[in-house]
């Protein structure tokens, strides 16, 4: 398999030099062609996805993961719309980020350029195939994708559609390559293709990200798991808080920006928790795992263990802890959070300001659901992932996060 990976790497390197000189119009036309192609090929894509879904159910795949895996006509249309929206975004390359002239007359320009070849390893979500291609391509990068075995047929169908569209648009189809082998050995070998891949982005479970960090010789941008917290301050509007928590927890359970942990001021807990339980019962039963005070207020709650406070459930489960102050809430969140998305619900501007200043997460919300941590919702178009690290990107990664820069220096005969 290593020889095959090397061949893919060589093709990607050759393609990247052609991609980096494409005009914005050429890239946009290819993206529009790919969007049209996805919709034209929807029957083949849905048939492939149906086989993946059947295999998932036979293998006992969890409901949250099945939801990630599932495609329907609406989701295919959504993928196509994502490509169209990326086409409408400004080209992130060729921008002059800074300029200056030195005393000796040298003129320096700092200009945005593509990263080069991007490798992406991901799990279960076939829409990532289209999203990742669109953003990498618009930023002038080649991309090699390694999806999981759960979605391999879906990924192959989507990749085949896009590659066919690229050929029609007169663009190298090697701008997108998909590794079809699904074994772990291939994934580990892919993580070591430093001669061909400029950056690796793992997108998936904590285990996948840990494996990439431990095995990769390629620089990594981590897209972390989402143990997202919502803190209900004593001054919160409780009716609004119930509505926000229900949305953040139940709209989609299998996504990284779903709420997994509640932190509740002890003065609000007695009114808020029964109201939340009543609201959840009208939508979907959620098992609440709480501390002693939570369990006293909610007899049906399960006593939480230490591990519950740090878990990304991806299920109809929610940890809950009570605190006596905003300081305690911030300390709890900074200890157990994966630094993805955390929120405060409050009517106190001072508490909101303190929370946003002191919570060390990529996205910090005031009086809103964590479900908005998403490139589409942020206006970036489709996202490549949510980075929870601090170098070189943080939060939803859009086009600008898929570029780097170089310096262009113009002189008139200067020597040193």
mmCIF file of C-alpha atoms in Angstrom:
data_model
loop_
_atom_site.group_PDB
_atom_site.id
_atom_site.type_symbol
_atom_site.label_atom_id
_atom_site.label_comp_id
_atom_site.label_asym_id
_atom_site.label_seq_id
_atom_site.Cartn_x
_atom_site.Cartn_y
_atom_site.Cartn_z
ATOM 1 C CA UNK A 1 0.000 0.000 0.000
ATOM 2 C CA UNK A 2 2.947 2.346 0.664
ATOM 3 C CA UNK A 3 3.802 2.402 -3.039
ATOM 4 C CA UNK A 4 0.223 3.377 -3.814
ATOM 5 C CA UNK A 5 0.346 6.172 -1.231
ATOM 6 C CA UNK A 6 3.600 7.431 -2.675
ATOM 7 C CA UNK A 7 2.069 7.451 -6.148
ATOM 8 C CA UNK A 8 -0.891 9.435 -4.860
ATOM 9 C CA UNK A 9 1.482 11.811 -3.116
ATOM 10 C CA UNK A 10 3.493 12.400 -6.280
ATOM 11 C CA UNK A 11 0.320 13.097 -8.252
ATOM 12 C CA UNK A 12 -0.860 15.516 -5.575
ATOM 13 C CA UNK A 13 2.449 17.402 -5.613
ATOM 14 C CA UNK A 14 2.300 17.713 -9.401
ATOM 15 C CA UNK A 15 -1.293 18.916 -9.170
ATOM 16 C CA UNK A 16 -0.610 21.504 -6.469
ATOM 17 C CA UNK A 17 1.680 23.492 -8.744
ATOM 18 C CA UNK A 18 -1.083 23.688 -11.340
ATOM 19 C CA UNK A 19 -3.723 24.493 -8.743
ATOM 20 C CA UNK A 20 -1.805 27.389 -7.238
ATOM 21 C CA UNK A 21 -1.847 29.279 -10.542
ATOM 22 C CA UNK A 22 -5.536 28.796 -11.312
ATOM 23 C CA UNK A 23 -7.475 32.044 -11.434
ATOM 24 C CA UNK A 24 -10.348 32.648 -9.055
ATOM 25 C CA UNK A 25 -12.766 32.319 -11.969
ATOM 26 C CA UNK A 26 -11.324 28.957 -13.004
ATOM 27 C CA UNK A 27 -11.652 27.635 -9.468
ATOM 28 C CA UNK A 28 -15.175 28.964 -9.118
ATOM 29 C CA UNK A 29 -16.334 27.418 -12.376
ATOM 30 C CA UNK A 30 -14.908 24.050 -11.347
ATOM 31 C CA UNK A 31 -16.720 24.259 -7.998
ATOM 32 C CA UNK A 32 -20.008 25.076 -9.724
ATOM 33 C CA UNK A 33 -19.468 22.161 -12.092
ATOM 34 C CA UNK A 34 -18.840 19.872 -9.107
ATOM 35 C CA UNK A 35 -22.009 21.096 -7.371
ATOM 36 C CA UNK A 36 -24.051 20.357 -10.469
ATOM 37 C CA UNK A 37 -22.384 16.964 -10.764
ATOM 38 C CA UNK A 38 -23.273 15.953 -7.205
ATOM 39 C CA UNK A 39 -26.940 16.612 -7.847
ATOM 40 C CA UNK A 40 -26.845 14.862 -11.204
ATOM 41 C CA UNK A 41 -25.196 11.823 -9.588
ATOM 42 C CA UNK A 42 -27.459 11.743 -6.523
ATOM 43 C CA UNK A 43 -28.994 8.347 -7.347
ATOM 44 C CA UNK A 44 -25.588 6.676 -7.472
ATOM 45 C CA UNK A 45 -24.515 8.462 -4.279
ATOM 46 C CA UNK A 46 -27.692 7.511 -2.432
ATOM 47 C CA UNK A 47 -27.390 3.898 -3.570
ATOM 48 C CA UNK A 48 -23.834 3.740 -2.232
ATOM 49 C CA UNK A 49 -24.898 5.380 1.007
ATOM 50 C CA UNK A 50 -27.741 2.905 1.363
ATOM 51 C CA UNK A 51 -25.204 0.066 1.371
ATOM 52 C CA UNK A 52 -23.144 1.859 4.027
ATOM 53 C CA UNK A 53 -26.246 2.444 6.162
ATOM 54 C CA UNK A 54 -27.279 -1.192 5.862
ATOM 55 C CA UNK A 55 -23.815 -2.352 6.902
ATOM 56 C CA UNK A 56 -23.844 0.111 9.791
ATOM 57 C CA UNK A 57 -27.147 -1.170 11.119
ATOM 58 C CA UNK A 58 -26.010 -4.790 10.755
ATOM 59 C CA UNK A 59 -22.846 -3.966 12.695
ATOM 60 C CA UNK A 60 -24.808 -2.321 15.505
ATOM 61 C CA UNK A 61 -23.691 1.235 14.756
ATOM 62 C CA UNK A 62 -24.921 3.744 17.335
ATOM 63 C CA UNK A 63 -27.855 5.971 16.358
ATOM 64 C CA UNK A 64 -25.731 9.113 16.600
ATOM 65 C CA UNK A 65 -23.156 7.704 14.179
ATOM 66 C CA UNK A 66 -25.857 6.471 11.820
ATOM 67 C CA UNK A 67 -27.160 10.027 11.735
ATOM 68 C CA UNK A 68 -23.696 11.263 10.768
ATOM 69 C CA UNK A 69 -23.468 8.633 8.058
ATOM 70 C CA UNK A 70 -26.895 9.098 6.511
ATOM 71 C CA UNK A 71 -27.372 10.912 3.223
ATOM 72 C CA UNK A 72 -30.661 11.880 1.644
ATOM 73 C CA UNK A 73 -31.608 14.191 -1.195
ATOM 74 C CA UNK A 74 -31.691 17.156 1.158
ATOM 75 C CA UNK A 75 -28.162 16.497 2.435
ATOM 76 C CA UNK A 76 -26.833 16.027 -1.100
ATOM 77 C CA UNK A 77 -28.443 19.322 -2.048
ATOM 78 C CA UNK A 78 -26.787 20.783 1.038
ATOM 79 C CA UNK A 79 -23.384 19.533 -0.099
ATOM 80 C CA UNK A 80 -23.957 21.056 -3.536
ATOM 81 C CA UNK A 81 -25.067 24.336 -1.972
ATOM 82 C CA UNK A 82 -21.925 24.304 0.166
ATOM 83 C CA UNK A 83 -19.794 24.106 -2.984
ATOM 84 C CA UNK A 84 -21.740 26.978 -4.534
ATOM 85 C CA UNK A 85 -21.308 29.100 -1.436
ATOM 86 C CA UNK A 86 -17.573 28.446 -1.396
ATOM 87 C CA UNK A 87 -17.466 29.529 -5.042
ATOM 88 C CA UNK A 88 -19.055 32.839 -4.040
ATOM 89 C CA UNK A 89 -16.499 33.536 -1.312
ATOM 90 C CA UNK A 90 -13.500 35.778 -2.004
ATOM 91 C CA UNK A 91 -10.344 34.007 -3.133
ATOM 92 C CA UNK A 92 -8.129 33.719 -0.030
ATOM 93 C CA UNK A 93 -4.877 33.548 -2.025
ATOM 94 C CA UNK A 94 -2.836 36.374 -3.478
ATOM 95 C CA UNK A 95 -3.912 38.845 -0.767
ATOM 96 C CA UNK A 96 -1.293 41.331 0.399
ATOM 97 C CA UNK A 97 -1.331 40.865 4.170
ATOM 98 C CA UNK A 98 1.378 43.404 4.942
ATOM 99 C CA UNK A 99 3.838 45.585 3.072
ATOM 100 C CA UNK A 100 6.733 47.830 3.992
ATOM 101 C CA UNK A 101 9.783 49.485 2.545
ATOM 102 C CA UNK A 102 13.166 49.200 4.213
ATOM 103 C CA UNK A 103 15.646 52.095 4.521
ATOM 104 C CA UNK A 104 17.807 50.489 1.810
ATOM 105 C CA UNK A 105 14.904 50.652 -0.662
ATOM 106 C CA UNK A 106 13.863 46.982 -0.538
ATOM 107 C CA UNK A 107 10.074 46.618 -0.819
ATOM 108 C CA UNK A 108 8.559 43.681 1.125
ATOM 109 C CA UNK A 109 5.118 42.191 0.617
ATOM 110 C CA UNK A 110 3.577 39.433 2.725
ATOM 111 C CA UNK A 111 1.238 37.515 0.394
ATOM 112 C CA UNK A 112 -1.228 34.694 1.161
ATOM 113 C CA UNK A 113 -0.537 31.425 -0.667
ATOM 114 C CA UNK A 114 -1.920 27.851 -0.551
ATOM 115 C CA UNK A 115 -0.642 25.421 2.057
ATOM 116 C CA UNK A 116 0.099 22.909 -0.727
ATOM 117 C CA UNK A 117 -1.134 19.337 -0.282
ATOM 118 C CA UNK A 118 -3.485 18.694 2.622
ATOM 119 C CA UNK A 119 -4.195 15.254 4.025
ATOM 120 C CA UNK A 120 -7.461 14.717 5.875
ATOM 121 C CA UNK A 121 -8.438 11.655 7.916
ATOM 122 C CA UNK A 122 -12.067 11.511 8.972
ATOM 123 C CA UNK A 123 -14.819 9.164 10.106
ATOM 124 C CA UNK A 124 -18.442 8.363 9.266
ATOM 125 C CA UNK A 125 -19.495 11.667 7.695
ATOM 126 C CA UNK A 126 -19.508 11.431 3.880
ATOM 127 C CA UNK A 127 -20.412 15.112 3.487
ATOM 128 C CA UNK A 128 -16.851 15.853 4.668
ATOM 129 C CA UNK A 129 -15.635 14.503 1.319
ATOM 130 C CA UNK A 130 -17.341 17.342 -0.542
ATOM 131 C CA UNK A 131 -16.773 19.997 2.133
ATOM 132 C CA UNK A 132 -13.064 19.270 2.461
ATOM 133 C CA UNK A 133 -12.536 19.246 -1.282
ATOM 134 C CA UNK A 134 -14.361 22.564 -1.760
ATOM 135 C CA UNK A 135 -12.381 24.496 0.811
ATOM 136 C CA UNK A 136 -9.010 22.984 -0.034
ATOM 137 C CA UNK A 137 -9.570 23.552 -3.746
ATOM 138 C CA UNK A 138 -10.773 27.159 -3.414
ATOM 139 C CA UNK A 139 -7.647 27.895 -1.367
ATOM 140 C CA UNK A 140 -5.499 26.400 -4.159
ATOM 141 C CA UNK A 141 -4.583 23.173 -2.369
ATOM 142 C CA UNK A 142 -4.588 19.559 -3.445
ATOM 143 C CA UNK A 143 -6.210 17.177 -0.976
ATOM 144 C CA UNK A 144 -5.831 13.475 -0.208
ATOM 145 C CA UNK A 145 -8.704 12.074 1.829
ATOM 146 C CA UNK A 146 -8.765 9.005 4.076
ATOM 147 C CA UNK A 147 -12.295 8.275 5.241
ATOM 148 C CA UNK A 148 -13.451 5.500 7.527
ATOM 149 C CA UNK A 149 -14.686 2.073 6.532
ATOM 150 C CA UNK A 150 -18.227 2.951 7.652
ATOM 151 C CA UNK A 151 -18.686 5.420 4.791
ATOM 152 C CA UNK A 152 -16.314 4.060 2.157
ATOM 153 C CA UNK A 153 -18.943 3.427 -0.546
ATOM 154 C CA UNK A 154 -20.485 6.853 -0.036
ATOM 155 C CA UNK A 155 -17.076 8.544 -0.088
ATOM 156 C CA UNK A 156 -16.077 6.732 -3.265
ATOM 157 C CA UNK A 157 -19.282 7.776 -5.033
ATOM 158 C CA UNK A 158 -18.917 11.425 -3.998
ATOM 159 C CA UNK A 159 -15.223 11.533 -4.915
ATOM 160 C CA UNK A 160 -15.897 9.922 -8.303
ATOM 161 C CA UNK A 161 -18.564 12.523 -9.035
ATOM 162 C CA UNK A 162 -16.306 15.438 -8.117
ATOM 163 C CA UNK A 163 -13.292 14.087 -10.023
ATOM 164 C CA UNK A 164 -15.463 13.650 -13.103
ATOM 165 C CA UNK A 165 -16.606 17.257 -12.783
ATOM 166 C CA UNK A 166 -13.025 18.492 -12.435
ATOM 167 C CA UNK A 167 -12.094 16.786 -15.698
ATOM 168 C CA UNK A 168 -15.062 18.430 -17.415
ATOM 169 C CA UNK A 169 -13.898 21.781 -16.082
ATOM 170 C CA UNK A 170 -10.361 21.245 -17.407
ATOM 171 C CA UNK A 171 -8.852 21.045 -13.921
ATOM 172 C CA UNK A 172 -6.530 18.257 -12.693
ATOM 173 C CA UNK A 173 -8.695 15.545 -11.161
ATOM 174 C CA UNK A 174 -5.752 14.808 -8.829
ATOM 175 C CA UNK A 175 -6.847 17.923 -6.927
ATOM 176 C CA UNK A 176 -8.957 15.356 -5.050
ATOM 177 C CA UNK A 177 -7.746 11.850 -4.271
ATOM 178 C CA UNK A 178 -9.412 9.325 -1.995
ATOM 179 C CA UNK A 179 -7.610 6.461 -0.295
ATOM 180 C CA UNK A 180 -9.935 3.501 -0.724
ATOM 181 C CA UNK A 181 -8.150 1.116 1.655
ATOM 182 C CA UNK A 182 -9.775 1.248 5.088
ATOM 183 C CA UNK A 183 -7.318 -0.652 7.313
ATOM 184 C CA UNK A 184 -5.430 0.991 10.156
ATOM 185 C CA UNK A 185 -2.045 0.117 8.688
ATOM 186 C CA UNK A 186 -2.817 2.257 5.658
ATOM 187 C CA UNK A 187 -3.965 5.111 7.890
ATOM 188 C CA UNK A 188 -0.722 4.926 9.877
ATOM 189 C CA UNK A 189 1.357 4.860 6.684
ATOM 190 C CA UNK A 190 -0.584 7.853 5.366
ATOM 191 C CA UNK A 191 0.367 9.785 8.502
ATOM 192 C CA UNK A 192 4.027 9.368 7.579
ATOM 193 C CA UNK A 193 3.897 10.700 3.993
ATOM 194 C CA UNK A 194 5.792 13.845 4.951
ATOM 195 C CA UNK A 195 7.582 14.056 1.599
ATOM 196 C CA UNK A 196 4.277 14.756 -0.171
ATOM 197 C CA UNK A 197 1.792 16.178 2.341
ATOM 198 C CA UNK A 198 2.277 19.613 3.864
ATOM 199 C CA UNK A 199 -0.276 19.375 6.673
ATOM 200 C CA UNK A 200 -2.512 16.647 8.110
ATOM 201 C CA UNK A 201 -5.944 17.331 9.579
ATOM 202 C CA UNK A 202 -7.563 14.486 11.572
ATOM 203 C CA UNK A 203 -11.307 14.973 11.935
ATOM 204 C CA UNK A 204 -13.215 12.513 14.097
ATOM 205 C CA UNK A 205 -13.129 10.721 17.419
ATOM 206 C CA UNK A 206 -10.715 11.306 20.269
ATOM 207 C CA UNK A 207 -9.064 7.980 19.370
ATOM 208 C CA UNK A 208 -8.457 9.025 15.775
ATOM 209 C CA UNK A 209 -6.988 12.363 16.790
ATOM 210 C CA UNK A 210 -4.777 10.730 19.418
ATOM 211 C CA UNK A 211 -3.519 8.211 16.851
ATOM 212 C CA UNK A 212 -2.644 11.026 14.459
ATOM 213 C CA UNK A 213 -0.812 13.006 17.135
ATOM 214 C CA UNK A 214 1.172 9.936 18.213
ATOM 215 C CA UNK A 215 2.005 8.554 14.763
ATOM 216 C CA UNK A 216 2.186 11.410 12.278
ATOM 217 C CA UNK A 217 5.443 12.811 10.984
ATOM 218 C CA UNK A 218 3.419 15.473 9.138
ATOM 219 C CA UNK A 219 2.535 18.754 10.899
ATOM 220 C CA UNK A 220 -1.009 18.438 12.317
ATOM 221 C CA UNK A 221 -3.923 20.750 12.880
ATOM 222 C CA UNK A 222 -6.035 19.051 15.540
ATOM 223 C CA UNK A 223 -9.793 19.203 15.249
ATOM 224 C CA UNK A 224 -10.823 18.212 18.714
ATOM 225 C CA UNK A 225 -13.724 16.393 20.269
ATOM 226 C CA UNK A 226 -16.528 18.474 21.711
ATOM 227 C CA UNK A 227 -17.280 18.215 25.412
ATOM 228 C CA UNK A 228 -19.253 21.458 25.183
ATOM 229 C CA UNK A 229 -20.591 23.101 28.345
ATOM 230 C CA UNK A 230 -23.465 25.445 29.044
ATOM 231 C CA UNK A 231 -23.360 27.378 32.329
ATOM 232 C CA UNK A 232 -26.703 28.577 33.693
ATOM 233 C CA UNK A 233 -25.943 31.619 35.822
ATOM 234 C CA UNK A 234 -28.200 32.580 38.739
ATOM 235 C CA UNK A 235 -29.481 35.550 36.710
ATOM 236 C CA UNK A 236 -30.319 33.539 33.577
ATOM 237 C CA UNK A 237 -33.731 33.762 31.953
ATOM 238 C CA UNK A 238 -34.758 30.201 32.800
ATOM 239 C CA UNK A 239 -37.363 29.840 30.052
ATOM 240 C CA UNK A 240 -34.801 30.911 27.491
ATOM 241 C CA UNK A 241 -32.174 28.682 29.119
ATOM 242 C CA UNK A 242 -34.396 25.598 28.804
ATOM 243 C CA UNK A 243 -34.978 26.334 25.135
ATOM 244 C CA UNK A 244 -31.266 26.820 24.437
ATOM 245 C CA UNK A 245 -30.162 23.672 26.280
ATOM 246 C CA UNK A 246 -32.785 21.531 24.535
ATOM 247 C CA UNK A 247 -31.582 22.801 21.169
ATOM 248 C CA UNK A 248 -27.905 22.345 22.021
ATOM 249 C CA UNK A 249 -28.427 18.815 23.341
ATOM 250 C CA UNK A 250 -31.107 17.277 21.133
ATOM 251 C CA UNK A 251 -31.154 18.912 17.693
ATOM 252 C CA UNK A 252 -28.387 16.524 16.592
ATOM 253 C CA UNK A 253 -26.698 14.312 19.147
ATOM 254 C CA UNK A 254 -23.871 13.072 16.938
ATOM 255 C CA UNK A 255 -22.088 16.371 16.318
ATOM 256 C CA UNK A 256 -19.109 17.925 18.063
ATOM 257 C CA UNK A 257 -20.897 21.190 18.928
ATOM 258 C CA UNK A 258 -23.750 19.517 20.837
ATOM 259 C CA UNK A 259 -23.976 20.319 24.538
ATOM 260 C CA UNK A 260 -22.674 17.437 26.648
ATOM 261 C CA UNK A 261 -22.282 19.093 30.054
ATOM 262 C CA UNK A 262 -24.340 21.485 32.172
ATOM 263 C CA UNK A 263 -22.964 23.687 34.908
ATOM 264 C CA UNK A 264 -25.727 25.264 37.002
ATOM 265 C CA UNK A 265 -25.546 27.946 39.674
ATOM 266 C CA UNK A 266 -26.970 26.414 42.847
ATOM 267 C CA UNK A 267 -29.448 29.303 43.201
ATOM 268 C CA UNK A 268 -30.922 28.515 39.772
ATOM 269 C CA UNK A 269 -30.845 24.719 39.976
ATOM 270 C CA UNK A 270 -34.103 24.226 41.907
ATOM 271 C CA UNK A 271 -36.214 26.002 39.278
ATOM 272 C CA UNK A 272 -34.165 25.248 36.177
ATOM 273 C CA UNK A 273 -33.656 21.484 36.393
ATOM 274 C CA UNK A 274 -37.353 20.475 36.738
ATOM 275 C CA UNK A 275 -38.238 22.874 33.913
ATOM 276 C CA UNK A 276 -35.483 21.384 31.755
ATOM 277 C CA UNK A 277 -36.596 17.814 32.477
ATOM 278 C CA UNK A 278 -40.177 18.686 31.573
ATOM 279 C CA UNK A 279 -39.040 20.305 28.342
ATOM 280 C CA UNK A 280 -36.810 17.383 27.402
ATOM 281 C CA UNK A 281 -39.654 14.919 27.954
ATOM 282 C CA UNK A 282 -41.583 16.672 25.191
ATOM 283 C CA UNK A 283 -38.679 16.275 22.750
ATOM 284 C CA UNK A 284 -36.634 13.206 23.684
ATOM 285 C CA UNK A 285 -35.744 11.460 26.921
ATOM 286 C CA UNK A 286 -32.242 12.433 28.025
ATOM 287 C CA UNK A 287 -30.413 10.680 30.845
ATOM 288 C CA UNK A 288 -28.993 13.264 33.224
ATOM 289 C CA UNK A 289 -25.935 12.267 35.218
ATOM 290 C CA UNK A 290 -25.521 14.702 38.058
ATOM 291 C CA UNK A 291 -23.872 15.530 41.346
ATOM 292 C CA UNK A 292 -25.620 15.101 44.701
ATOM 293 C CA UNK A 293 -27.663 18.297 44.454
ATOM 294 C CA UNK A 294 -28.824 17.492 40.914
ATOM 295 C CA UNK A 295 -29.904 14.025 42.045
ATOM 296 C CA UNK A 296 -31.841 15.494 44.982
ATOM 297 C CA UNK A 297 -33.739 17.826 42.653
ATOM 298 C CA UNK A 298 -34.265 15.205 39.944
ATOM 299 C CA UNK A 299 -34.999 11.772 41.437
ATOM 300 C CA UNK A 300 -34.603 10.132 38.013
ATOM 301 C CA UNK A 301 -31.062 11.471 37.559
ATOM 302 C CA UNK A 302 -28.115 9.075 37.717
ATOM 303 C CA UNK A 303 -25.227 9.794 40.049
ATOM 304 C CA UNK A 304 -22.308 11.096 37.971
ATOM 305 C CA UNK A 305 -18.801 9.698 38.121
ATOM 306 C CA UNK A 306 -15.643 11.710 37.593
ATOM 307 C CA UNK A 307 -15.376 10.454 34.017
ATOM 308 C CA UNK A 308 -18.861 11.729 33.150
ATOM 309 C CA UNK A 309 -17.755 15.344 33.412
ATOM 310 C CA UNK A 310 -15.143 14.914 30.691
ATOM 311 C CA UNK A 311 -17.138 12.773 28.231
ATOM 312 C CA UNK A 312 -18.340 13.555 24.752
ATOM 313 C CA UNK A 313 -21.436 11.330 24.875
ATOM 314 C CA UNK A 314 -22.764 11.721 21.316
ATOM 315 C CA UNK A 315 -25.919 10.302 22.849
ATOM 316 C CA UNK A 316 -29.056 11.321 24.719
ATOM 317 C CA UNK A 317 -27.025 11.778 27.889
ATOM 318 C CA UNK A 318 -25.961 14.905 29.737
ATOM 319 C CA UNK A 319 -23.726 15.524 32.735
ATOM 320 C CA UNK A 320 -24.781 18.193 35.239
ATOM 321 C CA UNK A 321 -22.983 19.799 38.155
ATOM 322 C CA UNK A 322 -23.955 22.626 40.502
ATOM 323 C CA UNK A 323 -21.616 25.439 41.540
ATOM 324 C CA UNK A 324 -21.773 28.335 43.972
ATOM 325 C CA UNK A 325 -20.257 31.012 41.726
ATOM 326 C CA UNK A 326 -19.172 31.917 38.223
ATOM 327 C CA UNK A 327 -15.568 31.397 39.350
ATOM 328 C CA UNK A 328 -16.381 27.785 40.213
ATOM 329 C CA UNK A 329 -18.157 27.342 36.889
ATOM 330 C CA UNK A 330 -15.158 28.658 34.939
ATOM 331 C CA UNK A 331 -12.758 26.430 36.903
ATOM 332 C CA UNK A 332 -14.920 23.355 36.231
ATOM 333 C CA UNK A 333 -15.214 24.136 32.516
ATOM 334 C CA UNK A 334 -11.494 24.828 32.047
ATOM 335 C CA UNK A 335 -10.735 21.514 33.781
ATOM 336 C CA UNK A 336 -13.115 19.267 31.849
ATOM 337 C CA UNK A 337 -13.725 21.097 28.574
ATOM 338 C CA UNK A 338 -12.109 20.006 25.327
ATOM 339 C CA UNK A 339 -11.816 23.747 24.574
ATOM 340 C CA UNK A 340 -14.233 23.529 21.671
ATOM 341 C CA UNK A 341 -17.396 25.535 22.502
ATOM 342 C CA UNK A 342 -18.706 26.666 25.873
ATOM 343 C CA UNK A 343 -21.562 29.020 26.750
ATOM 344 C CA UNK A 344 -22.925 31.149 29.558
ATOM 345 C CA UNK A 345 -26.606 31.981 29.917
ATOM 346 C CA UNK A 346 -26.948 35.144 31.987
ATOM 347 C CA UNK A 347 -28.549 38.566 32.233
ATOM 348 C CA UNK A 348 -25.519 39.978 34.051
ATOM 349 C CA UNK A 349 -23.122 41.741 31.619
ATOM 350 C CA UNK A 350 -20.264 41.578 34.135
ATOM 351 C CA UNK A 351 -20.593 37.810 34.473
ATOM 352 C CA UNK A 352 -20.789 37.446 30.688
ATOM 353 C CA UNK A 353 -17.623 39.488 30.243
ATOM 354 C CA UNK A 354 -15.801 37.530 32.953
ATOM 355 C CA UNK A 355 -16.826 34.213 31.408
ATOM 356 C CA UNK A 356 -15.766 35.139 27.878
ATOM 357 C CA UNK A 357 -12.433 36.465 29.152
ATOM 358 C CA UNK A 358 -11.527 33.498 31.346
ATOM 359 C CA UNK A 359 -12.926 30.397 29.604
ATOM 360 C CA UNK A 360 -10.122 29.014 27.442
ATOM 361 C CA UNK A 361 -12.066 27.636 24.478
ATOM 362 C CA UNK A 362 -12.070 28.242 20.745
ATOM 363 C CA UNK A 363 -15.663 29.526 20.790
ATOM 364 C CA UNK A 364 -17.275 31.128 23.838
ATOM 365 C CA UNK A 365 -20.977 32.017 23.710
ATOM 366 C CA UNK A 366 -23.234 34.346 25.637
ATOM 367 C CA UNK A 367 -26.955 33.496 25.611
ATOM 368 C CA UNK A 368 -26.852 31.256 22.548
ATOM 369 C CA UNK A 369 -26.654 27.571 21.660
ATOM 370 C CA UNK A 370 -23.272 25.955 21.093
ATOM 371 C CA UNK A 371 -24.722 24.448 17.912
ATOM 372 C CA UNK A 372 -23.639 27.550 15.982
ATOM 373 C CA UNK A 373 -19.968 26.535 16.011
ATOM 374 C CA UNK A 374 -19.933 25.702 12.344
ATOM 375 C CA UNK A 375 -18.242 27.186 9.301
ATOM 376 C CA UNK A 376 -21.543 27.551 7.459
ATOM 377 C CA UNK A 377 -23.173 29.327 10.409
ATOM 378 C CA UNK A 378 -20.161 31.609 10.817
ATOM 379 C CA UNK A 379 -20.424 32.613 7.156
ATOM 380 C CA UNK A 380 -17.229 30.818 6.109
ATOM 381 C CA UNK A 381 -18.975 28.398 3.750
ATOM 382 C CA UNK A 382 -18.335 24.708 4.402
ATOM 383 C CA UNK A 383 -15.702 24.123 7.085
ATOM 384 C CA UNK A 384 -12.719 21.825 7.174
ATOM 385 C CA UNK A 385 -13.191 21.193 10.903
ATOM 386 C CA UNK A 386 -13.167 22.885 14.304
ATOM 387 C CA UNK A 387 -9.634 23.411 15.530
ATOM 388 C CA UNK A 388 -9.172 23.213 19.298
ATOM 389 C CA UNK A 389 -5.474 23.998 19.198
ATOM 390 C CA UNK A 390 -3.852 27.415 18.991
ATOM 391 C CA UNK A 391 -1.413 26.955 16.090
ATOM 392 C CA UNK A 392 -1.983 27.721 13.302
ATOM 393 C CA UNK A 393 -5.788 27.917 13.403
ATOM 394 C CA UNK A 394 -8.495 27.920 16.069
ATOM 395 C CA UNK A 395 -12.257 27.391 15.876
ATOM 396 C CA UNK A 396 -14.137 26.775 12.595
ATOM 397 C CA UNK A 397 -11.563 26.515 9.833
ATOM 398 C CA UNK A 398 -12.580 28.231 6.636
ATOM 399 C CA UNK A 399 -10.657 29.338 3.582
ATOM 400 C CA UNK A 400 -8.155 31.683 5.208
ATOM 401 C CA UNK A 401 -7.068 28.918 7.605
ATOM 402 C CA UNK A 402 -6.064 26.803 4.594
ATOM 403 C CA UNK A 403 -3.479 29.306 3.436
ATOM 404 C CA UNK A 404 -0.059 30.343 4.616
ATOM 405 C CA UNK A 405 2.039 33.205 3.318
ATOM 406 C CA UNK A 406 5.296 34.026 1.665
ATOM 407 C CA UNK A 407 7.359 37.201 1.387
ATOM 408 C CA UNK A 408 8.000 38.842 -1.959
ATOM 409 C CA UNK A 409 10.966 41.207 -1.898
ATOM 410 C CA UNK A 410 11.588 43.676 -4.695
ATOM 411 C CA UNK A 411 14.851 45.534 -5.085
ATOM 412 C CA UNK A 412 16.861 47.544 -7.556
ATOM 413 C CA UNK A 413 20.328 46.083 -7.165
ATOM 414 C CA UNK A 414 20.753 46.101 -3.377
ATOM 415 C CA UNK A 415 23.512 43.959 -1.871
ATOM 416 C CA UNK A 416 24.337 43.310 1.759
#
